[in-house]
Amino acid sequence: MFAGLSAFPLTPMNESGIDEAAFVRLVERLAGAGVDSIGVLGSTGNYAYLTRAERARIVQLAVQHAGTVPVIAGIGALRTRAVQELAEDAQQAGAAGVLLAPVSYQKLSDDEVFGLYRDVTGTLSVPLCVYDNPGTTHFTFSDELHGRIAGLPQVASIKIPGVPDDAEAARARIERLRAQLPPHLTIGVSGDALAARGLNAGCEAWYSVTGGLFPQTALAITRAARSGDAHRALQLSGRLQPMWELFRQYGSLRVTATAAELLGLAEAPSLPLPLKTLAGSDRQRLAEWLAEPALT
Amino acid sequence: MFAGLSAFPLTPMNESGIDEAAFVRLVERLAGAGVDSIGVLGSTGNYAYLTRAERARIVQLAVQHAGTVPVIAGIGALRTRAVQELAEDAQQAGAAGVLLAPVSYQKLSDDEVFGLYRDVTGTLSVPLCVYDNPGTTHFTFSDELHGRIAGLPQVASIKIPGVPDDAEAARARIERLRAQLPPHLTIGVSGDALAARGLNAGCEAWYSVTGGLFPQTALAITRAARSGDAHRALQLSGRLQPMWELFRQYGSLRVTATAAELLGLAEAPSLPLPLKTLAGSDRQRLAEWLAEPALT
C-alpha cells in the first residue's frame, strides 16, 4: 500500500461544509485512473481545518468510492487524545492505513514526538505512515528519531518532505535515511516539484498532491521512474514547471484548489477561510496553462 | 481593560479532561491579587488543545470566579468559521474582550490574515486584542499590517511578542509600531523575560504568563515600570533570571505548568499529551528555586 503513486485529493469545502459530491467525484476519478493508493485528509485534504465528524465522514466516503484502491487517512491533531480518536474513526470507516504528522502549536521536543507515535501505534491495528512535513508542522525530524519511531509496531513508511535537486545528493539523502530504518519500511517523497528526483533516487512511493488532481500525469512520472527510466520521469515532470513555480509561490494547496475550480471539479470557493485560492493574473495564468494538453 | 497586568492562567488538564477545580483556584488567586485583567485561553491556557465545548466552559468558569476583574478570552483557531463560533461563545459567557492569534497550518498571507480579522471583527460586540505570536502561529506581522488591522472596528490592543533587550532599541521598536496605530490602541508586551524592558519602553500592558501564576511579583514589576521606576522594574525582573533561562530552554508553558505542579496548584500531569512538563534535574532545579522567597 505504501508504494507507487499515492494520490492525495482535495476536500472541497466552503463555509457551509464539505462539498461531498465534489469529493466523491475526485475519489472516483483517482480509483478509475488506477492509482496505487488514495491519501485522504492529507495537507491537501485540509485535515487540520475539519471537525472530527467531518473527518470521519470523509474517510467513509473515500472507502465507499475507492473500489479496490486502499485508502490512507490522515489522523494528525495537536493532542494525542484526539489523534487516538481519529485513528479509531479511520479504522472503523475502513481505512487501510493512516498518516500521522506531529502537528504542533507549542514547539515539540524529540521525546514528545516519540511519545506521540508510541502512544498512537500502541493501540493501532492498521499500518502507519510517518508524515514528515516541517513546513506545516514546524517540527524537524532527525534521521535518528525516524529510526526510533520506525521500530514501533505498525510503522510502515515515511513521507519525507522532499529531496535535493541533484541526482547524487538525492540518492545520498535517501541512503542516509534508509540506513536508520528496518528493511520493511518504505520511503515516499512529497514536495511534488522534486518528486521525479526522489523516485529516481530510490523512493518507493510518491505521496502526491498533483496525483490527487492529475492522476494520469502523476502515474506516468511514477511508472517511468520506478521502471528505471529516470530521464523520462524528469522530462515528464519538467512539463509541469509552470505549476511547480506557482506551488513555490502560493503553496501546492492553493494552486491545486484553484486548478480544481478552473476545471469544474470543485465549486469556488473550495478552501476554508481564511485560506484563499489564486486571484487576478496568476489565476488567469493557471487557467491558460490548464487549457494546454500537458495534463491529464 | 487592555492596560496594566493582564494575567494568563494555565488551564490544568489531563487526558480525561480539564481540572476545573484547579482552574477556578488559579482564577480566584488572580482576582484576589488585584490583577488588571485575566486572559484565559491564551497560549498558556492551551486554547489550541481544547474543544469548543471545553473552551466555552473555561470562559464561563473564569467569569464566574473573577469577581470584578475583566476576563479576556482567546478565540484563535485555524478556520474563520471556528473563530466566529468561539467569539460568540466567549461573548455569551460574559468575556469582556477577546484575543485573536492568526493560527496557521498552511502558511498565511497578509491578505488572508487581514481577511480573518475583518470577518471576525465584523460581527463582534466586545473589544479585540491582536495576538502577535510568531513562535506558535508562524505568522509574522509587518507594522503596516498591524496598522491596517488596527483600523478595523473593536480592535483595541496588540499583544506583541517581545522587545529588544536594550532600552533605546526597545523604545524605538515601540515608537515605530505606534506610528502605524490609531491613538486609542494600547500595546502590550509578552515574552516575560523582557517584559520589564517593554513596559519601560512605553507598553501600556503586560500580557503575562508569569502573572498567571505569580501575580504579586508580576504586579510589582508592572507597577514599578508604569510609575516610572524603570530601574526597580528591571531589578525585580532580574530576580526571576533562573526562570527566564528555563523559559528559553523549554518554553514558558512547560515551565509554568511544572511550577504549578510543584506548588500544589495543579496535579501532575497538567499538560495535554504529547506535551510534557519538566523532568529530572531541571525539574529539581525549579523546585529548589521555588522554595526561595523571590516569588509570591
PDB file of C-alpha atoms in Angstrom, chain B:
ATOM      1  CA  MET B   1      -9.048  46.598  30.169  1.00  0.00           C
ATOM      2  CA  PHE B   2      -6.053  46.302  27.856  1.00  0.00           C
ATOM      3  CA  ALA B   3      -3.642  48.067  30.212  1.00  0.00           C
ATOM      4  CA  GLY B   4      -1.621  47.139  33.284  1.00  0.00           C
ATOM      5  CA  LEU B   5      -1.110  43.492  34.202  1.00  0.00           C
ATOM      6  CA  SER B   6      -3.125  41.005  32.210  1.00  0.00           C
ATOM      7  CA  ALA B   7      -2.511  37.646  33.897  1.00  0.00           C
ATOM      8  CA  PHE B   8      -2.733  34.481  31.803  1.00  0.00           C
ATOM      9  CA  PRO B   9      -3.539  31.398  33.873  1.00  0.00           C
ATOM     10  CA  LEU B  10      -2.880  27.816  32.875  1.00  0.00           C
ATOM     11  CA  THR B  11      -5.758  25.501  32.079  1.00  0.00           C
ATOM     12  CA  PRO B  12      -4.721  22.458  34.125  1.00  0.00           C
ATOM     13  CA  MET B  13      -5.785  19.301  32.323  1.00  0.00           C
ATOM     14  CA  ASN B  14      -5.013  15.681  31.720  1.00  0.00           C
ATOM     15  CA  GLU B  15      -6.148  13.032  29.266  1.00  0.00           C
ATOM     16  CA  SER B  16      -9.529  12.801  30.974  1.00  0.00           C
ATOM     17  CA  GLY B  17     -10.367  16.478  30.739  1.00  0.00           C
ATOM     18  CA  ILE B  18      -9.944  19.868  32.380  1.00  0.00           C
ATOM     19  CA  ASP B  19      -9.249  20.073  36.104  1.00  0.00           C
ATOM     20  CA  GLU B  20     -11.966  22.635  36.763  1.00  0.00           C
ATOM     21  CA  ALA B  21     -11.280  22.940  40.480  1.00  0.00           C
ATOM     22  CA  ALA B  22      -7.620  23.750  39.887  1.00  0.00           C
ATOM     23  CA  PHE B  23      -8.507  26.273  37.176  1.00  0.00           C
ATOM     24  CA  VAL B  24     -11.002  28.016  39.458  1.00  0.00           C
ATOM     25  CA  ARG B  25      -8.374  28.231  42.210  1.00  0.00           C
ATOM     26  CA  LEU B  26      -5.942  29.896  39.783  1.00  0.00           C
ATOM     27  CA  VAL B  27      -8.572  32.419  38.688  1.00  0.00           C
ATOM     28  CA  GLU B  28      -9.566  33.248  42.257  1.00  0.00           C
ATOM     29  CA  ARG B  29      -5.912  33.717  43.165  1.00  0.00           C
ATOM     30  CA  LEU B  30      -5.548  36.259  40.346  1.00  0.00           C
ATOM     31  CA  ALA B  31      -8.744  38.102  41.239  1.00  0.00           C
ATOM     32  CA  GLY B  32      -7.643  38.227  44.870  1.00  0.00           C
ATOM     33  CA  ALA B  33      -4.278  39.683  43.901  1.00  0.00           C
ATOM     34  CA  GLY B  34      -5.976  42.517  42.023  1.00  0.00           C
ATOM     35  CA  VAL B  35      -4.596  41.972  38.525  1.00  0.00           C
ATOM     36  CA  ASP B  36      -5.990  44.342  35.907  1.00  0.00           C
ATOM     37  CA  SER B  37      -7.416  41.624  33.692  1.00  0.00           C
ATOM     38  CA  ILE B  38      -7.380  37.842  33.365  1.00  0.00           C
ATOM     39  CA  GLY B  39      -6.515  36.381  29.978  1.00  0.00           C
ATOM     40  CA  VAL B  40      -7.907  32.876  29.745  1.00  0.00           C
ATOM     41  CA  LEU B  41      -7.239  30.539  26.846  1.00  0.00           C
ATOM     42  CA  GLY B  42      -4.030  32.200  25.800  1.00  0.00           C
ATOM     43  CA  SER B  43      -1.122  30.006  24.756  1.00  0.00           C
ATOM     44  CA  THR B  44      -0.576  29.421  28.482  1.00  0.00           C
ATOM     45  CA  GLY B  45      -4.214  28.384  28.733  1.00  0.00           C
ATOM     46  CA  ASN B  46      -3.659  25.801  25.967  1.00  0.00           C
ATOM     47  CA  TYR B  47      -6.542  27.080  23.895  1.00  0.00           C
ATOM     48  CA  ALA B  48      -5.337  25.299  20.788  1.00  0.00           C
ATOM     49  CA  TYR B  49      -5.604  21.903  22.500  1.00  0.00           C
ATOM     50  CA  LEU B  50      -9.211  22.220  23.698  1.00  0.00           C
ATOM     51  CA  THR B  51     -12.584  21.546  22.100  1.00  0.00           C
ATOM     52  CA  ARG B  52     -15.169  24.249  21.537  1.00  0.00           C
ATOM     53  CA  ALA B  53     -17.222  22.981  24.488  1.00  0.00           C
ATOM     54  CA  GLU B  54     -14.185  22.931  26.774  1.00  0.00           C
ATOM     55  CA  ARG B  55     -13.288  26.470  25.756  1.00  0.00           C
ATOM     56  CA  ALA B  56     -16.805  27.750  26.405  1.00  0.00           C
ATOM     57  CA  ARG B  57     -16.738  26.121  29.831  1.00  0.00           C
ATOM     58  CA  ILE B  58     -13.401  27.760  30.705  1.00  0.00           C
ATOM     59  CA  VAL B  59     -14.716  31.223  29.882  1.00  0.00           C
ATOM     60  CA  GLN B  60     -17.845  30.592  31.963  1.00  0.00           C
ATOM     61  CA  LEU B  61     -15.791  29.456  34.947  1.00  0.00           C
ATOM     62  CA  ALA B  62     -13.413  32.399  34.659  1.00  0.00           C
ATOM     63  CA  VAL B  63     -16.212  34.978  34.514  1.00  0.00           C
ATOM     64  CA  GLN B  64     -17.975  33.341  37.474  1.00  0.00           C
ATOM     65  CA  HIS B  65     -14.853  33.440  39.630  1.00  0.00           C
ATOM     66  CA  ALA B  66     -13.043  36.603  38.517  1.00  0.00           C
ATOM     67  CA  GLY B  67     -15.179  38.963  40.589  1.00  0.00           C
ATOM     68  CA  THR B  68     -14.920  42.423  39.082  1.00  0.00           C
ATOM     69  CA  VAL B  69     -11.757  41.689  37.093  1.00  0.00           C
ATOM     70  CA  PRO B  70     -12.469  41.678  33.338  1.00  0.00           C
ATOM     71  CA  VAL B  71     -11.892  38.388  31.540  1.00  0.00           C
ATOM     72  CA  ILE B  72     -10.262  38.311  28.108  1.00  0.00           C
ATOM     73  CA  ALA B  73     -10.747  35.056  26.172  1.00  0.00           C
ATOM     74  CA  GLY B  74      -8.572  33.596  23.456  1.00  0.00           C
ATOM     75  CA  ILE B  75     -10.602  32.750  20.344  1.00  0.00           C
ATOM     76  CA  GLY B  76      -7.867  31.594  17.958  1.00  0.00           C
ATOM     77  CA  ALA B  77      -8.479  28.664  15.602  1.00  0.00           C
ATOM     78  CA  LEU B  78      -7.432  27.613  12.109  1.00  0.00           C
ATOM     79  CA  ARG B  79     -10.750  28.393  10.428  1.00  0.00           C
ATOM     80  CA  THR B  80     -12.501  31.756  10.328  1.00  0.00           C
ATOM     81  CA  ARG B  81     -15.761  29.885  10.877  1.00  0.00           C
ATOM     82  CA  ALA B  82     -14.456  28.338  14.095  1.00  0.00           C
ATOM     83  CA  VAL B  83     -13.113  31.680  15.329  1.00  0.00           C
ATOM     84  CA  GLN B  84     -16.529  33.262  14.823  1.00  0.00           C
ATOM     85  CA  GLU B  85     -18.177  30.463  16.794  1.00  0.00           C
ATOM     86  CA  LEU B  86     -15.645  30.848  19.603  1.00  0.00           C
ATOM     87  CA  ALA B  87     -16.183  34.619  19.660  1.00  0.00           C
ATOM     88  CA  GLU B  88     -19.912  34.076  20.029  1.00  0.00           C
ATOM     89  CA  ASP B  89     -19.367  31.542  22.825  1.00  0.00           C
ATOM     90  CA  ALA B  90     -16.971  33.868  24.664  1.00  0.00           C
ATOM     91  CA  GLN B  91     -19.351  36.804  24.476  1.00  0.00           C
ATOM     92  CA  GLN B  92     -22.285  34.715  25.675  1.00  0.00           C
ATOM     93  CA  ALA B  93     -20.183  33.550  28.618  1.00  0.00           C
ATOM     94  CA  GLY B  94     -19.503  37.147  29.594  1.00  0.00           C
ATOM     95  CA  ALA B  95     -15.960  37.772  28.340  1.00  0.00           C
ATOM     96  CA  ALA B  96     -15.168  41.489  28.377  1.00  0.00           C
ATOM     97  CA  GLY B  97     -12.753  41.164  25.462  1.00  0.00           C
ATOM     98  CA  VAL B  98     -11.205  38.624  23.113  1.00  0.00           C
ATOM     99  CA  LEU B  99      -7.706  37.774  21.977  1.00  0.00           C
ATOM    100  CA  LEU B 100      -7.113  36.507  18.456  1.00  0.00           C
ATOM    101  CA  ALA B 101      -3.940  34.973  17.016  1.00  0.00           C
ATOM    102  CA  PRO B 102      -3.690  34.073  13.316  1.00  0.00           C
ATOM    103  CA  VAL B 103      -3.157  30.373  13.962  1.00  0.00           C
ATOM    104  CA  SER B 104      -1.874  28.595  10.892  1.00  0.00           C
ATOM    105  CA  TYR B 105      -1.347  25.152   9.406  1.00  0.00           C
ATOM    106  CA  GLN B 106      -0.893  26.381   5.860  1.00  0.00           C
ATOM    107  CA  LYS B 107       1.334  29.448   5.902  1.00  0.00           C
ATOM    108  CA  LEU B 108      -0.904  32.521   5.729  1.00  0.00           C
ATOM    109  CA  SER B 109      -0.559  35.570   3.502  1.00  0.00           C
ATOM    110  CA  ASP B 110      -1.029  39.125   4.749  1.00  0.00           C
ATOM    111  CA  ASP B 111      -4.298  39.369   2.842  1.00  0.00           C
ATOM    112  CA  GLU B 112      -5.625  36.172   4.396  1.00  0.00           C
ATOM    113  CA  VAL B 113      -4.766  37.392   7.896  1.00  0.00           C
ATOM    114  CA  PHE B 114      -6.378  40.770   7.240  1.00  0.00           C
ATOM    115  CA  GLY B 115      -9.449  38.926   5.941  1.00  0.00           C
ATOM    116  CA  LEU B 116      -9.606  36.877   9.136  1.00  0.00           C
ATOM    117  CA  TYR B 117      -9.604  39.965  11.378  1.00  0.00           C
ATOM    118  CA  ARG B 118     -12.062  41.783   9.106  1.00  0.00           C
ATOM    119  CA  ASP B 119     -14.528  38.886   9.087  1.00  0.00           C
ATOM    120  CA  VAL B 120     -14.295  38.300  12.837  1.00  0.00           C
ATOM    121  CA  THR B 121     -14.498  41.933  13.942  1.00  0.00           C
ATOM    122  CA  GLY B 122     -17.419  42.465  11.572  1.00  0.00           C
ATOM    123  CA  THR B 123     -19.742  40.591  13.934  1.00  0.00           C
ATOM    124  CA  LEU B 124     -18.009  41.252  17.258  1.00  0.00           C
ATOM    125  CA  SER B 125     -19.528  43.231  20.159  1.00  0.00           C
ATOM    126  CA  VAL B 126     -16.544  43.344  22.545  1.00  0.00           C
ATOM    127  CA  PRO B 127     -13.036  44.773  22.065  1.00  0.00           C
ATOM    128  CA  LEU B 128     -10.353  42.614  20.481  1.00  0.00           C
ATOM    129  CA  CYS B 129      -6.637  42.299  21.135  1.00  0.00           C
ATOM    130  CA  VAL B 130      -4.480  41.215  18.185  1.00  0.00           C
ATOM    131  CA  TYR B 131      -2.254  38.387  19.342  1.00  0.00           C
ATOM    132  CA  ASP B 132       1.084  38.573  17.529  1.00  0.00           C
ATOM    133  CA  ASN B 133       2.978  35.391  18.426  1.00  0.00           C
ATOM    134  CA  PRO B 134       5.132  34.150  15.548  1.00  0.00           C
ATOM    135  CA  GLY B 135       6.647  31.408  17.721  1.00  0.00           C
ATOM    136  CA  THR B 136       3.370  29.500  17.775  1.00  0.00           C
ATOM    137  CA  THR B 137       1.417  30.861  14.796  1.00  0.00           C
ATOM    138  CA  HIS B 138       4.374  31.017  12.398  1.00  0.00           C
ATOM    139  CA  PHE B 139       2.943  34.227  11.011  1.00  0.00           C
ATOM    140  CA  THR B 140       4.971  37.429  11.183  1.00  0.00           C
ATOM    141  CA  PHE B 141       3.066  40.715  11.192  1.00  0.00           C
ATOM    142  CA  SER B 142       4.547  43.728   9.480  1.00  0.00           C
ATOM    143  CA  ASP B 143       3.912  47.027  11.226  1.00  0.00           C
ATOM    144  CA  GLU B 144       1.985  48.066   8.123  1.00  0.00           C
ATOM    145  CA  LEU B 145      -0.375  45.088   8.515  1.00  0.00           C
ATOM    146  CA  HIS B 146      -0.817  45.911  12.200  1.00  0.00           C
ATOM    147  CA  GLY B 147      -1.823  49.388  11.075  1.00  0.00           C
ATOM    148  CA  ARG B 148      -4.435  48.060   8.622  1.00  0.00           C
ATOM    149  CA  ILE B 149      -5.936  45.701  11.199  1.00  0.00           C
ATOM    150  CA  ALA B 150      -5.888  48.440  13.854  1.00  0.00           C
ATOM    151  CA  GLY B 151      -8.337  50.400  11.728  1.00  0.00           C
ATOM    152  CA  LEU B 152     -10.997  47.668  11.996  1.00  0.00           C
ATOM    153  CA  PRO B 153     -13.883  48.058  14.458  1.00  0.00           C
ATOM    154  CA  GLN B 154     -13.349  46.666  18.004  1.00  0.00           C
ATOM    155  CA  VAL B 155      -9.576  46.394  17.632  1.00  0.00           C
ATOM    156  CA  ALA B 156      -8.229  47.881  20.873  1.00  0.00           C
ATOM    157  CA  SER B 157      -4.795  46.443  21.600  1.00  0.00           C
ATOM    158  CA  ILE B 158      -1.867  44.478  20.215  1.00  0.00           C
ATOM    159  CA  LYS B 159      -0.037  41.788  22.162  1.00  0.00           C
ATOM    160  CA  ILE B 160       3.486  41.898  20.768  1.00  0.00           C
ATOM    161  CA  PRO B 161       5.924  39.016  21.118  1.00  0.00           C
ATOM    162  CA  GLY B 162       8.676  40.985  22.841  1.00  0.00           C
ATOM    163  CA  VAL B 163      11.126  43.834  22.560  1.00  0.00           C
ATOM    164  CA  PRO B 164      14.900  44.040  22.095  1.00  0.00           C
ATOM    165  CA  ASP B 165      16.964  43.733  25.272  1.00  0.00           C
ATOM    166  CA  ASP B 166      18.212  47.306  25.128  1.00  0.00           C
ATOM    167  CA  ALA B 167      16.351  50.332  26.466  1.00  0.00           C
ATOM    168  CA  GLU B 168      16.871  52.528  23.402  1.00  0.00           C
ATOM    169  CA  ALA B 169      16.170  49.750  20.887  1.00  0.00           C
ATOM    170  CA  ALA B 170      13.042  48.732  22.812  1.00  0.00           C
ATOM    171  CA  ARG B 171      11.759  52.308  22.834  1.00  0.00           C
ATOM    172  CA  ALA B 172      12.468  52.687  19.111  1.00  0.00           C
ATOM    173  CA  ARG B 173      10.607  49.421  18.420  1.00  0.00           C
ATOM    174  CA  ILE B 174       7.505  50.586  20.283  1.00  0.00           C
ATOM    175  CA  GLU B 175       7.574  54.021  18.657  1.00  0.00           C
ATOM    176  CA  ARG B 176       7.876  52.505  15.184  1.00  0.00           C
ATOM    177  CA  LEU B 177       4.815  50.340  15.774  1.00  0.00           C
ATOM    178  CA  ARG B 178       2.833  53.098  17.465  1.00  0.00           C
ATOM    179  CA  ALA B 179       3.338  55.352  14.472  1.00  0.00           C
ATOM    180  CA  GLN B 180       1.131  52.917  12.496  1.00  0.00           C
ATOM    181  CA  LEU B 181      -1.702  52.805  15.045  1.00  0.00           C
ATOM    182  CA  PRO B 182      -4.696  54.963  15.973  1.00  0.00           C
ATOM    183  CA  PRO B 183      -4.102  56.694  19.343  1.00  0.00           C
ATOM    184  CA  HIS B 184      -6.714  54.658  21.240  1.00  0.00           C
ATOM    185  CA  LEU B 185      -4.849  51.347  20.725  1.00  0.00           C
ATOM    186  CA  THR B 186      -2.666  50.039  23.507  1.00  0.00           C
ATOM    187  CA  ILE B 187       0.440  47.943  23.032  1.00  0.00           C
ATOM    188  CA  GLY B 188       1.077  45.088  25.439  1.00  0.00           C
ATOM    189  CA  VAL B 189       4.308  43.187  25.763  1.00  0.00           C
ATOM    190  CA  SER B 190       4.679  39.462  26.172  1.00  0.00           C
ATOM    191  CA  GLY B 191       7.821  37.382  26.253  1.00  0.00           C
ATOM    192  CA  ASP B 192       8.106  37.671  30.010  1.00  0.00           C
ATOM    193  CA  ALA B 193      11.892  37.740  30.299  1.00  0.00           C
ATOM    194  CA  LEU B 194      11.901  41.156  28.601  1.00  0.00           C
ATOM    195  CA  ALA B 195       8.563  42.414  29.855  1.00  0.00           C
ATOM    196  CA  ALA B 196      10.099  44.970  32.217  1.00  0.00           C
ATOM    197  CA  ARG B 197      12.066  46.275  29.249  1.00  0.00           C
ATOM    198  CA  GLY B 198       8.846  46.534  27.231  1.00  0.00           C
ATOM    199  CA  LEU B 199       6.916  48.310  29.984  1.00  0.00           C
ATOM    200  CA  ASN B 200       9.803  50.707  30.497  1.00  0.00           C
ATOM    201  CA  ALA B 201       9.737  51.377  26.751  1.00  0.00           C
ATOM    202  CA  GLY B 202       6.136  52.533  26.924  1.00  0.00           C
ATOM    203  CA  CYS B 203       3.968  49.426  26.559  1.00  0.00           C
ATOM    204  CA  GLU B 204       0.697  50.050  28.415  1.00  0.00           C
ATOM    205  CA  ALA B 205       0.125  46.386  29.206  1.00  0.00           C
ATOM    206  CA  TRP B 206       1.959  43.201  30.094  1.00  0.00           C
ATOM    207  CA  TYR B 207       0.222  40.091  28.781  1.00  0.00           C
ATOM    208  CA  SER B 208       1.879  37.854  31.270  1.00  0.00           C
ATOM    209  CA  VAL B 209       2.445  34.133  31.677  1.00  0.00           C
ATOM    210  CA  THR B 210       4.280  34.798  34.933  1.00  0.00           C
ATOM    211  CA  GLY B 211       1.365  36.900  36.175  1.00  0.00           C
ATOM    212  CA  GLY B 212      -0.923  33.896  35.790  1.00  0.00           C
ATOM    213  CA  LEU B 213       0.968  32.001  38.492  1.00  0.00           C
ATOM    214  CA  PHE B 214       2.859  34.712  40.420  1.00  0.00           C
ATOM    215  CA  PRO B 215       0.520  37.708  40.299  1.00  0.00           C
ATOM    216  CA  GLN B 216       2.127  39.690  43.142  1.00  0.00           C
ATOM    217  CA  THR B 217       5.552  39.501  41.569  1.00  0.00           C
ATOM    218  CA  ALA B 218       4.233  40.483  38.149  1.00  0.00           C
ATOM    219  CA  LEU B 219       2.161  43.304  39.656  1.00  0.00           C
ATOM    220  CA  ALA B 220       5.225  44.697  41.419  1.00  0.00           C
ATOM    221  CA  ILE B 221       7.174  44.752  38.145  1.00  0.00           C
ATOM    222  CA  THR B 222       4.256  46.293  36.263  1.00  0.00           C
ATOM    223  CA  ARG B 223       3.629  48.997  38.876  1.00  0.00           C
ATOM    224  CA  ALA B 224       7.286  49.921  39.148  1.00  0.00           C
ATOM    225  CA  ALA B 225       7.580  50.337  35.397  1.00  0.00           C
ATOM    226  CA  ARG B 226       4.255  52.132  34.915  1.00  0.00           C
ATOM    227  CA  SER B 227       5.095  54.568  37.734  1.00  0.00           C
ATOM    228  CA  GLY B 228       8.370  55.443  36.024  1.00  0.00           C
ATOM    229  CA  ASP B 229      10.764  53.456  38.193  1.00  0.00           C
ATOM    230  CA  ALA B 230      12.465  51.656  35.316  1.00  0.00           C
ATOM    231  CA  HIS B 231      15.400  50.571  37.421  1.00  0.00           C
ATOM    232  CA  ARG B 232      13.215  48.901  40.036  1.00  0.00           C
ATOM    233  CA  ALA B 233      11.221  47.073  37.347  1.00  0.00           C
ATOM    234  CA  LEU B 234      14.398  45.646  35.838  1.00  0.00           C
ATOM    235  CA  GLN B 235      15.740  44.739  39.260  1.00  0.00           C
ATOM    236  CA  LEU B 236      12.582  42.819  40.184  1.00  0.00           C
ATOM    237  CA  SER B 237      12.572  41.073  36.825  1.00  0.00           C
ATOM    238  CA  GLY B 238      16.235  40.186  37.248  1.00  0.00           C
ATOM    239  CA  ARG B 239      15.399  38.169  40.349  1.00  0.00           C
ATOM    240  CA  LEU B 240      13.500  35.789  38.096  1.00  0.00           C
ATOM    241  CA  GLN B 241      16.528  35.110  35.897  1.00  0.00           C
ATOM    242  CA  PRO B 242      16.622  31.372  36.709  1.00  0.00           C
ATOM    243  CA  MET B 243      13.042  31.088  35.473  1.00  0.00           C
ATOM    244  CA  TRP B 244      13.733  33.114  32.321  1.00  0.00           C
ATOM    245  CA  GLU B 245      16.530  30.689  31.498  1.00  0.00           C
ATOM    246  CA  LEU B 246      14.180  27.729  31.785  1.00  0.00           C
ATOM    247  CA  PHE B 247      11.609  29.613  29.689  1.00  0.00           C
ATOM    248  CA  ARG B 248      14.167  29.911  26.917  1.00  0.00           C
ATOM    249  CA  GLN B 249      15.026  26.233  27.098  1.00  0.00           C
ATOM    250  CA  TYR B 250      11.566  24.663  27.479  1.00  0.00           C
ATOM    251  CA  GLY B 251       9.095  27.396  26.568  1.00  0.00           C
ATOM    252  CA  SER B 252       7.165  29.307  29.216  1.00  0.00           C
ATOM    253  CA  LEU B 253       4.191  26.909  29.158  1.00  0.00           C
ATOM    254  CA  ARG B 254       6.078  23.806  30.258  1.00  0.00           C
ATOM    255  CA  VAL B 255       7.967  25.695  32.971  1.00  0.00           C
ATOM    256  CA  THR B 256       4.853  27.370  34.362  1.00  0.00           C
ATOM    257  CA  ALA B 257       2.904  24.119  34.343  1.00  0.00           C
ATOM    258  CA  THR B 258       5.773  22.401  36.150  1.00  0.00           C
ATOM    259  CA  ALA B 259       5.862  25.198  38.713  1.00  0.00           C
ATOM    260  CA  ALA B 260       2.111  24.903  39.268  1.00  0.00           C
ATOM    261  CA  GLU B 261       2.514  21.164  39.860  1.00  0.00           C
ATOM    262  CA  LEU B 262       5.411  21.710  42.248  1.00  0.00           C
ATOM    263  CA  LEU B 263       3.482  24.362  44.186  1.00  0.00           C
ATOM    264  CA  GLY B 264       0.423  22.123  44.519  1.00  0.00           C
ATOM    265  CA  LEU B 265      -1.676  24.448  42.367  1.00  0.00           C
ATOM    266  CA  ALA B 266      -2.220  21.760  39.715  1.00  0.00           C
ATOM    267  CA  GLU B 267      -1.999  17.985  39.782  1.00  0.00           C
ATOM    268  CA  ALA B 268       0.635  16.268  37.649  1.00  0.00           C
ATOM    269  CA  PRO B 269       0.249  15.763  34.740  1.00  0.00           C
ATOM    270  CA  SER B 270      -1.239  19.186  33.977  1.00  0.00           C
ATOM    271  CA  LEU B 271      -0.479  19.423  30.235  1.00  0.00           C
ATOM    272  CA  PRO B 272      -2.178  17.664  27.306  1.00  0.00           C
ATOM    273  CA  LEU B 273      -0.071  14.903  25.737  1.00  0.00           C
ATOM    274  CA  PRO B 274       2.143  14.946  23.740  1.00  0.00           C
ATOM    275  CA  LEU B 275       3.274  17.981  25.792  1.00  0.00           C
ATOM    276  CA  LYS B 276       5.221  17.177  28.926  1.00  0.00           C
ATOM    277  CA  THR B 277       6.352  19.146  31.943  1.00  0.00           C
ATOM    278  CA  LEU B 278       9.979  19.235  33.056  1.00  0.00           C
ATOM    279  CA  ALA B 279      11.596  16.115  34.444  1.00  0.00           C
ATOM    280  CA  GLY B 280      14.873  15.164  36.077  1.00  0.00           C
ATOM    281  CA  SER B 281      17.441  17.710  37.147  1.00  0.00           C
ATOM    282  CA  ASP B 282      15.717  20.718  35.600  1.00  0.00           C
ATOM    283  CA  ARG B 283      12.515  19.925  37.475  1.00  0.00           C
ATOM    284  CA  GLN B 284      14.577  19.591  40.625  1.00  0.00           C
ATOM    285  CA  ARG B 285      16.328  22.897  39.937  1.00  0.00           C
ATOM    286  CA  LEU B 286      12.976  24.634  39.508  1.00  0.00           C
ATOM    287  CA  ALA B 287      11.689  23.087  42.740  1.00  0.00           C
ATOM    288  CA  GLU B 288      14.667  24.384  44.671  1.00  0.00           C
ATOM    289  CA  TRP B 289      14.319  27.853  43.222  1.00  0.00           C
ATOM    290  CA  LEU B 290      10.590  27.935  44.003  1.00  0.00           C
ATOM    291  CA  ALA B 291      11.416  27.232  47.640  1.00  0.00           C
ATOM    292  CA  GLU B 292      13.278  30.538  47.807  1.00  0.00           C
ATOM    293  CA  PRO B 293      11.366  33.679  48.739  1.00  0.00           C
ATOM    294  CA  ALA B 294      11.780  35.506  45.396  1.00  0.00           C
ATOM    295  CA  LEU B 295       8.213  34.824  44.314  1.00  0.00           C
ATOM    296  CA  THR B 296       4.729  35.487  45.581  1.00  0.00           C
TER     297      THR B 296
END
